[in-house]
Amino acid sequence: MNKVFVELKEVVGGQVRFIDTRFDLARPLAGREMYNLEHIEGAIYWDLEQDLSDMAGEQGRHPMISKEKMTNLVQQAGLSPKDSIVIYDQGGSPFALRAYFLLEWAGYSNVHVLREGFAEAIKVLPVTDVKPIIQHSEVTPEWKDELYVDLEKVQKIVVGQLEGQLIDARSAVRYRGEVEPIDPIAGHIPTAINFDWEQLKNDGQFLANEVLVEKLDGLADKAKPVIAYCGSGVTAAPLYASLKEAGYENVQLYVGSYSDWIRENEVETE
């Protein structure tokens, strides 16, 4: 079982590298503003759109970043594969988990996401408005490309050429094509099943491990690959991480997600 989430009591007093990923999809500058105002002492800031996505790309609304950009990101952050890294956001949000996925893809194994959000963290951890002085590193990521699924692979899964169960992390009404507030076409990727990522959290934090196991057990065959996707690849990250936490061994993420799929492929509704 993969331990993704960590609780405050486990990081207090430890030698931890913090990454602040607070963000607001409606106000893209809000996360940086919150960080500049106050953040956990020593934390660096990674922005969903400036750092964790390639907004100039065409593969969905929050496209996957390149290996070059990810390498540059970890080098500028001075992150070593030996570091104990804890990522946080405002709590119960997908942003820290997007960073978690990218760091895991880059070969970092000692990475966790704070189960509680920033508001709880500042009750026990020192905060500051001072940005840390970071010594850049020359680290070379050891890529885990098996975690990342692109459009071509999803197409093969849909037609049965590759084994895998697609899981749509959006709401049931969006999955069924009854409502679509963002994308121009309503529906879901053929063969996908649905599990709304909102079920994974409560009161600003993600559910405890035993509750995640109960909720996700039996959702799909654990002997087969499971691939999480959503609208733009952001809210799929909590489902990706929670499946790992719940004991699924072969979990992957389609970062392009539905917004990438509908550019040139048919959809299903039900």
Short mmCIF file of C-alpha atoms in Angstrom, two decimals:
data_model
loop_
_atom_site.label_atom_id
_atom_site.label_comp_id
_atom_site.label_asym_id
_atom_site.label_seq_id
_atom_site.Cartn_x
_atom_site.Cartn_y
_atom_site.Cartn_z
CA MET A 1 0.00 0.00 0.00
CA ASN A 2 1.31 3.40 -0.96
CA LYS A 3 1.28 6.06 1.75
CA VAL A 4 0.42 9.33 0.02
CA PHE A 5 -1.04 11.47 2.78
CA VAL A 6 0.74 12.56 5.94
CA GLU A 7 -0.73 14.21 9.02
CA LEU A 8 0.55 17.29 10.81
CA LYS A 9 1.62 15.32 13.86
CA GLU A 10 3.98 13.32 11.63
CA VAL A 11 5.86 16.35 10.29
CA VAL A 12 6.14 18.63 13.32
CA GLY A 13 9.80 18.86 14.31
CA GLY A 14 11.00 16.88 11.32
CA GLN A 15 13.53 17.74 8.61
CA VAL A 16 11.02 18.50 5.88
CA ARG A 17 11.08 20.42 2.61
CA PHE A 18 7.69 22.09 2.21
CA ILE A 19 6.06 23.03 -1.10
CA ASP A 20 3.11 25.43 -1.06
CA THR A 21 0.68 24.84 -3.95
CA ARG A 22 -2.34 26.89 -2.90
CA PHE A 23 -4.33 28.02 -5.92
CA ASP A 24 -7.74 29.28 -7.00
CA LEU A 25 -8.98 28.24 -10.45
CA ALA A 26 -11.23 31.30 -10.55
CA ARG A 27 -8.44 33.69 -9.52
CA PRO A 28 -5.12 32.37 -10.87
CA LEU A 29 -3.00 34.95 -9.03
CA ALA A 30 -4.57 34.24 -5.63
CA GLY A 31 -2.27 31.39 -4.69
CA ARG A 32 0.89 33.39 -5.21
CA GLU A 33 -0.64 36.28 -3.29
CA MET A 34 -1.48 33.98 -0.36
CA TYR A 35 2.06 32.61 -0.36
CA ASN A 36 3.60 36.10 -0.42
CA LEU A 37 1.42 37.10 2.52
CA GLU A 38 2.15 34.06 4.66
CA HIS A 39 3.48 30.53 4.21
CA ILE A 40 5.03 27.73 6.25
CA GLU A 41 8.59 28.66 7.07
CA GLY A 42 11.01 27.34 4.45
CA ALA A 43 8.29 26.53 1.91
CA ILE A 44 8.75 27.27 -1.78
CA TYR A 45 5.79 28.01 -4.04
CA TRP A 46 4.70 26.06 -7.13
CA ASP A 47 1.91 27.55 -9.21
CA LEU A 48 -0.58 25.21 -10.89
CA GLU A 49 -0.54 27.05 -14.21
CA GLN A 50 2.92 28.62 -14.27
CA ASP A 51 4.87 25.64 -12.89
CA LEU A 52 2.76 22.49 -12.89
CA SER A 53 1.12 22.82 -16.31
CA ASP A 54 2.15 23.72 -19.84
CA MET A 55 -0.53 26.29 -20.56
CA ALA A 56 0.87 26.80 -24.07
CA GLY A 57 0.22 23.15 -24.90
CA GLU A 58 -2.84 21.81 -26.71
CA GLN A 59 -3.39 18.59 -24.75
CA GLY A 60 -6.28 19.77 -22.58
CA ARG A 61 -6.84 22.77 -20.30
CA HIS A 62 -3.92 22.02 -17.95
CA PRO A 63 -1.50 20.08 -20.17
CA MET A 64 1.33 17.90 -18.94
CA ILE A 65 4.67 19.68 -18.58
CA SER A 66 7.78 18.50 -20.41
CA LYS A 67 10.63 16.59 -18.82
CA GLU A 68 12.82 19.63 -19.45
CA LYS A 69 10.47 21.90 -17.52
CA MET A 70 10.09 19.42 -14.66
CA THR A 71 13.86 18.99 -14.44
CA ASN A 72 14.28 22.75 -14.28
CA LEU A 73 11.59 22.97 -11.61
CA VAL A 74 13.23 20.51 -9.22
CA GLN A 75 16.69 21.91 -9.86
CA GLN A 76 15.59 25.48 -9.10
CA ALA A 77 13.91 24.18 -5.95
CA GLY A 78 17.13 22.47 -4.91
CA LEU A 79 15.28 19.23 -4.29
CA SER A 80 17.27 16.07 -3.70
CA PRO A 81 15.77 12.58 -4.10
CA LYS A 82 16.80 12.02 -0.48
CA ASP A 83 14.70 14.93 0.80
CA SER A 84 11.55 14.37 2.81
CA ILE A 85 9.08 16.50 0.85
CA VAL A 86 5.65 17.54 2.10
CA ILE A 87 3.27 19.39 -0.20
CA TYR A 88 0.30 21.40 1.02
CA ASP A 89 -2.50 23.54 -0.34
CA GLN A 90 -5.61 25.05 1.25
CA GLY A 91 -6.87 21.58 2.14
CA GLY A 92 -9.21 19.19 0.36
CA SER A 93 -7.95 20.56 -2.96
CA PRO A 94 -6.29 18.92 -5.97
CA PHE A 95 -3.28 21.21 -6.33
CA ALA A 96 -0.86 19.55 -3.91
CA LEU A 97 -1.70 16.21 -5.45
CA ARG A 98 -0.89 17.48 -8.94
CA ALA A 99 2.59 18.36 -7.64
CA TYR A 100 2.76 14.97 -5.91
CA PHE A 101 2.10 13.17 -9.18
CA LEU A 102 4.74 15.17 -11.05
CA LEU A 103 7.37 14.55 -8.38
CA GLU A 104 6.56 10.86 -8.37
CA TRP A 105 6.87 10.86 -12.17
CA ALA A 106 10.29 12.49 -11.74
CA GLY A 107 11.42 9.63 -9.50
CA TYR A 108 11.00 11.19 -6.06
CA SER A 109 9.86 8.54 -3.61
CA ASN A 110 9.84 10.35 -0.25
CA VAL A 111 6.98 12.72 -1.11
CA HIS A 112 3.73 13.17 0.81
CA VAL A 113 0.74 15.47 0.83
CA LEU A 114 -0.46 17.09 4.04
CA ARG A 115 -3.90 15.71 4.81
CA GLU A 116 -4.83 18.89 6.64
CA GLY A 117 -4.81 22.23 4.84
CA PHE A 118 -2.84 25.41 5.44
CA ALA A 119 -5.29 26.81 8.01
CA GLU A 120 -4.67 23.81 10.28
CA ALA A 121 -0.94 23.69 9.57
CA ILE A 122 -0.29 27.22 10.80
CA LYS A 123 -1.68 26.28 14.22
CA VAL A 124 1.38 24.12 14.87
CA LEU A 125 4.01 25.10 12.30
CA PRO A 126 5.91 28.43 12.10
CA VAL A 127 4.89 30.78 9.29
CA THR A 128 6.60 33.72 7.61
CA ASP A 129 6.34 36.04 4.63
CA VAL A 130 10.06 35.62 3.86
CA LYS A 131 10.97 33.54 0.84
CA PRO A 132 13.67 30.95 1.54
CA ILE A 133 17.09 31.21 -0.08
CA ILE A 134 17.44 28.12 -2.23
CA GLN A 135 20.66 26.61 -3.51
CA HIS A 136 19.95 25.15 -6.93
CA SER A 137 20.82 21.52 -7.57
CA GLU A 138 22.01 19.56 -10.59
CA VAL A 139 19.76 16.58 -9.92
CA THR A 140 18.68 14.46 -12.89
CA PRO A 141 15.22 12.91 -12.48
CA GLU A 142 14.79 9.17 -12.86
CA TRP A 143 11.53 9.15 -14.79
CA LYS A 144 8.67 6.78 -14.05
CA ASP A 145 6.95 7.08 -17.41
CA GLU A 146 4.64 4.21 -16.60
CA LEU A 147 2.63 6.56 -14.36
CA TYR A 148 1.74 8.92 -17.20
CA VAL A 149 -0.86 8.02 -19.82
CA ASP A 150 -1.19 9.99 -23.05
CA LEU A 151 -3.96 10.19 -25.63
CA GLU A 152 -2.57 7.39 -27.80
CA LYS A 153 -2.53 4.97 -24.90
CA VAL A 154 -6.07 5.90 -23.86
CA GLN A 155 -7.26 5.27 -27.43
CA LYS A 156 -5.76 1.78 -27.27
CA ILE A 157 -7.42 1.11 -23.91
CA VAL A 158 -10.81 2.20 -25.27
CA VAL A 159 -10.65 -0.20 -28.23
CA GLY A 160 -9.26 -3.04 -26.12
CA GLN A 161 -5.73 -3.12 -27.49
CA LEU A 162 -4.35 -2.37 -24.03
CA GLU A 163 -5.65 -3.49 -20.65
CA GLY A 164 -6.86 -0.83 -18.25
CA GLN A 165 -9.89 0.67 -16.53
CA LEU A 166 -10.50 4.37 -17.06
CA ILE A 167 -12.08 6.14 -14.08
CA ASP A 168 -13.72 9.55 -14.54
CA ALA A 169 -13.26 11.75 -11.45
CA ARG A 170 -15.89 14.34 -12.42
CA SER A 171 -19.42 14.60 -11.04
CA ALA A 172 -21.97 11.99 -12.11
CA VAL A 173 -24.03 14.54 -14.07
CA ARG A 174 -21.00 15.60 -16.10
CA TYR A 175 -20.00 11.97 -16.63
CA ARG A 176 -23.50 11.16 -17.93
CA GLY A 177 -23.46 14.20 -20.18
CA GLU A 178 -26.46 15.82 -18.51
CA VAL A 179 -24.53 18.98 -17.63
CA GLU A 180 -21.28 20.36 -19.02
CA PRO A 181 -20.31 23.79 -17.69
CA ILE A 182 -16.79 23.94 -19.15
CA ASP A 183 -16.09 21.72 -22.15
CA PRO A 184 -17.85 22.14 -25.52
CA ILE A 185 -18.95 18.49 -25.68
CA ALA A 186 -20.78 16.64 -22.89
CA GLY A 187 -20.20 13.02 -21.96
CA HIS A 188 -17.32 10.77 -21.00
CA ILE A 189 -14.55 8.70 -22.55
CA PRO A 190 -15.95 5.35 -23.76
CA THR A 191 -15.47 2.37 -21.36
CA ALA A 192 -14.85 4.70 -18.38
CA ILE A 193 -16.58 4.26 -15.05
CA ASN A 194 -17.31 7.16 -12.70
CA PHE A 195 -16.20 8.12 -9.20
CA ASP A 196 -16.66 11.75 -8.17
CA TRP A 197 -13.44 12.94 -6.51
CA GLU A 198 -15.49 15.12 -4.12
CA GLN A 199 -16.33 11.90 -2.23
CA LEU A 200 -12.68 11.64 -1.18
CA LYS A 201 -12.72 14.61 1.17
CA ASN A 202 -14.63 16.06 4.09
CA ASP A 203 -14.42 19.39 5.86
CA GLY A 204 -11.33 20.62 4.05
CA GLN A 205 -9.19 17.50 4.22
CA PHE A 206 -8.90 14.12 2.56
CA LEU A 207 -10.41 11.10 4.25
CA ALA A 208 -8.42 8.81 6.51
CA ASN A 209 -6.82 5.75 4.93
CA GLU A 210 -9.32 3.26 6.30
CA VAL A 211 -12.23 5.31 4.93
CA LEU A 212 -10.59 5.61 1.52
CA VAL A 213 -10.10 1.85 1.44
CA GLU A 214 -13.78 1.31 2.23
CA LYS A 215 -14.98 3.80 -0.39
CA LEU A 216 -12.71 2.62 -3.20
CA ASP A 217 -12.64 -1.13 -2.55
CA GLY A 218 -14.35 -2.95 -5.39
CA LEU A 219 -14.46 0.07 -7.67
CA ALA A 220 -12.22 -1.70 -10.19
CA ASP A 221 -10.17 -4.86 -10.55
CA LYS A 222 -6.97 -4.30 -8.57
CA ALA A 223 -5.14 -6.77 -10.79
CA LYS A 224 -5.54 -4.44 -13.77
CA PRO A 225 -4.19 -0.95 -14.43
CA VAL A 226 -6.54 1.86 -13.40
CA ILE A 227 -6.32 5.25 -15.07
CA ALA A 228 -7.75 8.37 -13.45
CA TYR A 229 -8.92 11.30 -15.53
CA CYS A 230 -11.18 14.34 -15.07
CA GLY A 231 -11.90 17.46 -17.11
CA SER A 232 -8.44 18.99 -17.32
CA GLY A 233 -6.22 16.57 -15.39
CA VAL A 234 -6.23 18.51 -12.11
CA THR A 235 -9.00 16.92 -10.02
CA ALA A 236 -8.00 13.49 -11.31
CA ALA A 237 -4.87 13.79 -9.15
CA PRO A 238 -6.76 13.25 -5.86
CA LEU A 239 -8.41 10.14 -7.30
CA TYR A 240 -5.04 8.90 -8.59
CA ALA A 241 -3.47 9.36 -5.15
CA SER A 242 -6.43 7.96 -3.22
CA LEU A 243 -6.49 4.81 -5.35
CA LYS A 244 -2.82 4.29 -4.47
CA GLU A 245 -3.55 4.95 -0.80
CA ALA A 246 -6.42 2.44 -0.94
CA GLY A 247 -4.19 -0.38 -2.18
CA TYR A 248 -4.41 -0.24 -5.96
CA GLU A 249 -0.93 -1.12 -7.18
CA ASN A 250 -1.01 -0.12 -10.85
CA VAL A 251 -2.42 3.42 -10.93
CA GLN A 252 -1.88 5.87 -13.76
CA LEU A 253 -3.01 9.40 -14.63
CA TYR A 254 -4.25 10.76 -17.94
CA VAL A 255 -3.21 14.37 -17.50
CA GLY A 256 -4.79 15.56 -20.75
CA SER A 257 -8.10 14.10 -19.54
CA TYR A 258 -11.51 14.76 -21.08
CA SER A 259 -10.59 18.18 -22.48
CA ASP A 260 -7.80 16.50 -24.46
CA TRP A 261 -9.88 13.49 -25.52
CA ILE A 262 -12.71 15.48 -27.09
CA ARG A 263 -10.39 17.30 -29.51
CA GLU A 264 -10.57 14.37 -31.95
CA ASN A 265 -12.47 11.46 -30.37
CA GLU A 266 -16.03 10.31 -29.84
CA VAL A 267 -17.67 10.30 -26.41
CA GLU A 268 -20.38 8.33 -24.64
CA THR A 269 -23.34 9.55 -22.60
CA GLU A 270 -25.69 7.67 -20.31
#
